[in-house]
C-alpha cells in the first residue's frame, strides 16, 4: 500500500513535469502510414513506427486501435497489449529507456559489415580469437 506521504511526493513530481514539459492531448494509430501519432499540448505532433518503441515491438495494427491517455497526459496505455509508454522517458530516450536504446544501437553496430570489420575479425581469428576473460581476484 502506498503511504500518504509517497502519494503526495508523486503528485508533486507529476506537477513539476507537467509544468516543464508537454503532455499528450491526443494519440492515434494511423494505419495509412503505419505510424503512432501523439499530439502534444505544445501543438507539436510526433509520429513514429510502433516497433521503434519499447513495449510495442511486436504490436499489430489491430492492437493499436485503442490508446488511453493518462489523466496527467504523461502516459499512454495500450489495453490490448497491456503496455504503457511514459511520455517524458519516450521523448528523452527517443522511444524507449536508455538501456533499451543502448541495446538497439549495439545490435545495429554488431550488424555492420565493413571491410575494416572483416579484416579485424580475420586478424583476430589468426591470433586465436578473443582473449579469454581473466577471473578477478
Short mmCIF file of C-alpha atoms in Angstrom, two decimals:
data_model
loop_
_atom_site.label_atom_id
_atom_site.label_comp_id
_atom_site.label_asym_id
_atom_site.label_seq_id
_atom_site.Cartn_x
_atom_site.Cartn_y
_atom_site.Cartn_z
CA UNK A 1 0.00 0.00 0.00
CA UNK A 2 1.22 3.49 -0.85
CA UNK A 3 1.64 5.88 2.06
CA UNK A 4 0.01 9.30 2.03
CA UNK A 5 3.48 10.90 2.01
CA UNK A 6 4.61 8.86 -1.02
CA UNK A 7 1.36 9.74 -2.81
CA UNK A 8 1.90 13.45 -2.18
CA UNK A 9 5.52 13.25 -3.36
CA UNK A 10 4.39 11.56 -6.58
CA UNK A 11 1.79 14.28 -7.15
CA UNK A 12 4.44 16.97 -6.62
CA UNK A 13 6.78 15.30 -9.15
CA UNK A 14 3.96 14.97 -11.69
CA UNK A 15 3.00 18.63 -11.28
CA UNK A 16 6.62 19.66 -11.92
CA UNK A 17 6.79 17.50 -15.05
CA UNK A 18 3.52 18.94 -16.35
CA UNK A 19 4.80 22.45 -15.76
CA UNK A 20 8.10 21.93 -17.62
CA UNK A 21 7.16 19.64 -20.47
CA UNK A 22 4.44 18.83 -22.94
CA UNK A 23 1.58 16.45 -22.22
CA UNK A 24 -0.21 14.16 -24.63
CA UNK A 25 -3.57 15.56 -25.66
CA UNK A 26 -4.31 13.04 -28.41
CA UNK A 27 -3.00 9.68 -29.57
CA UNK A 28 -3.93 7.51 -32.52
CA UNK A 29 -2.56 4.89 -34.84
CA UNK A 30 -2.53 5.97 -38.48
CA UNK A 31 -2.96 2.76 -40.49
CA UNK A 32 -2.34 4.57 -43.75
CA UNK A 33 1.28 5.44 -42.92
CA UNK A 34 1.79 2.82 -40.16
CA UNK A 35 2.65 5.40 -37.53
CA UNK A 36 1.64 6.14 -33.97
CA UNK A 37 0.76 9.85 -33.81
CA UNK A 38 0.84 11.69 -30.49
CA UNK A 39 -0.47 15.25 -30.26
CA UNK A 40 1.26 17.31 -27.58
CA UNK A 41 -0.04 20.26 -25.57
CA UNK A 42 2.68 22.37 -27.22
CA UNK A 43 0.89 21.96 -30.57
CA UNK A 44 3.52 19.59 -31.95
CA UNK A 45 2.68 16.11 -33.19
CA UNK A 46 5.21 13.31 -33.12
CA UNK A 47 4.80 10.24 -35.29
CA UNK A 48 6.83 7.04 -35.29
CA UNK A 49 6.61 3.39 -36.21
CA UNK A 50 5.30 1.41 -33.22
CA UNK A 51 8.02 -1.26 -33.48
CA UNK A 52 10.54 1.50 -32.71
CA UNK A 53 9.11 1.99 -29.21
CA UNK A 54 9.91 -0.19 -26.23
CA UNK A 55 6.96 -2.46 -25.43
CA UNK A 56 5.34 -2.11 -28.85
CA UNK A 57 7.92 -4.03 -30.90
CA UNK A 58 5.54 -6.87 -31.80
CA UNK A 59 2.33 -4.85 -32.00
CA UNK A 60 -0.06 -5.46 -34.85
CA UNK A 61 -2.28 -2.65 -36.22
CA UNK A 62 -5.35 -4.16 -34.51
CA UNK A 63 -3.51 -3.94 -31.16
CA UNK A 64 -3.13 -0.19 -31.54
CA UNK A 65 -6.68 0.93 -32.30
CA UNK A 66 -7.33 1.78 -28.63
CA UNK A 67 -4.92 4.14 -26.88
CA UNK A 68 -5.68 5.66 -23.49
CA UNK A 69 -4.03 8.86 -22.29
CA UNK A 70 -3.43 9.09 -18.54
CA UNK A 71 -5.17 11.93 -16.67
CA UNK A 72 -1.81 13.69 -16.28
CA UNK A 73 -1.13 13.47 -20.02
CA UNK A 74 2.25 11.93 -19.26
CA UNK A 75 1.36 8.31 -20.03
CA UNK A 76 -0.14 6.27 -22.84
CA UNK A 77 -1.74 2.88 -22.25
CA UNK A 78 -2.41 0.23 -24.89
CA UNK A 79 -5.07 -2.05 -23.33
CA UNK A 80 -4.84 -4.81 -25.95
CA UNK A 81 -1.10 -5.16 -25.29
CA UNK A 82 -1.16 -4.24 -21.59
CA UNK A 83 1.70 -1.91 -22.49
CA UNK A 84 2.45 1.60 -21.29
CA UNK A 85 4.60 4.42 -22.60
CA UNK A 86 5.75 7.23 -20.34
CA UNK A 87 5.91 10.40 -22.44
CA UNK A 88 8.89 12.14 -20.74
CA UNK A 89 11.00 8.98 -20.97
CA UNK A 90 9.80 8.40 -24.52
CA UNK A 91 10.94 11.86 -25.59
CA UNK A 92 14.16 11.76 -23.56
CA UNK A 93 15.28 8.29 -24.56
CA UNK A 94 13.83 8.56 -28.08
CA UNK A 95 11.13 5.92 -27.92
CA UNK A 96 12.49 3.80 -25.09
CA UNK A 97 14.57 3.69 -21.94
CA UNK A 98 18.28 4.45 -22.19
CA UNK A 99 19.10 0.79 -21.54
CA UNK A 100 16.75 -0.40 -24.29
CA UNK A 101 18.09 2.17 -26.77
CA UNK A 102 21.68 1.18 -25.98
CA UNK A 103 20.81 -2.45 -26.70
CA UNK A 104 19.19 -1.46 -30.02
CA UNK A 105 22.21 0.61 -31.02
CA UNK A 106 24.52 -2.27 -30.07
CA UNK A 107 22.52 -4.60 -32.31
CA UNK A 108 22.95 -2.20 -35.22
CA UNK A 109 26.68 -1.91 -34.63
CA UNK A 110 27.02 -5.68 -34.48
CA UNK A 111 25.30 -5.98 -37.87
CA UNK A 112 27.73 -3.62 -39.58
CA UNK A 113 29.57 -5.26 -42.48
CA UNK A 114 32.60 -3.25 -43.47
CA UNK A 115 35.91 -4.24 -44.96
CA UNK A 116 37.67 -2.96 -41.81
CA UNK A 117 35.46 -5.10 -39.53
CA UNK A 118 36.01 -8.21 -41.69
CA UNK A 119 39.78 -7.63 -41.71
CA UNK A 120 39.83 -7.17 -37.93
CA UNK A 121 37.84 -10.39 -37.45
CA UNK A 122 40.25 -12.35 -39.69
CA UNK A 123 43.27 -10.97 -37.85
CA UNK A 124 41.68 -11.74 -34.50
CA UNK A 125 40.99 -15.30 -35.71
CA UNK A 126 44.64 -15.77 -36.70
CA UNK A 127 45.62 -14.76 -33.19
CA UNK A 128 43.35 -17.38 -31.65
CA UNK A 129 40.15 -15.36 -31.34
CA UNK A 130 39.09 -13.19 -28.50
CA UNK A 131 41.20 -13.35 -25.37
CA UNK A 132 39.58 -15.28 -22.56
CA UNK A 133 38.26 -13.24 -19.67
CA UNK A 134 40.51 -13.26 -16.67
CA UNK A 135 38.96 -14.15 -13.32
CA UNK A 136 39.04 -11.28 -10.88
CA UNK A 137 40.59 -11.84 -7.52
#
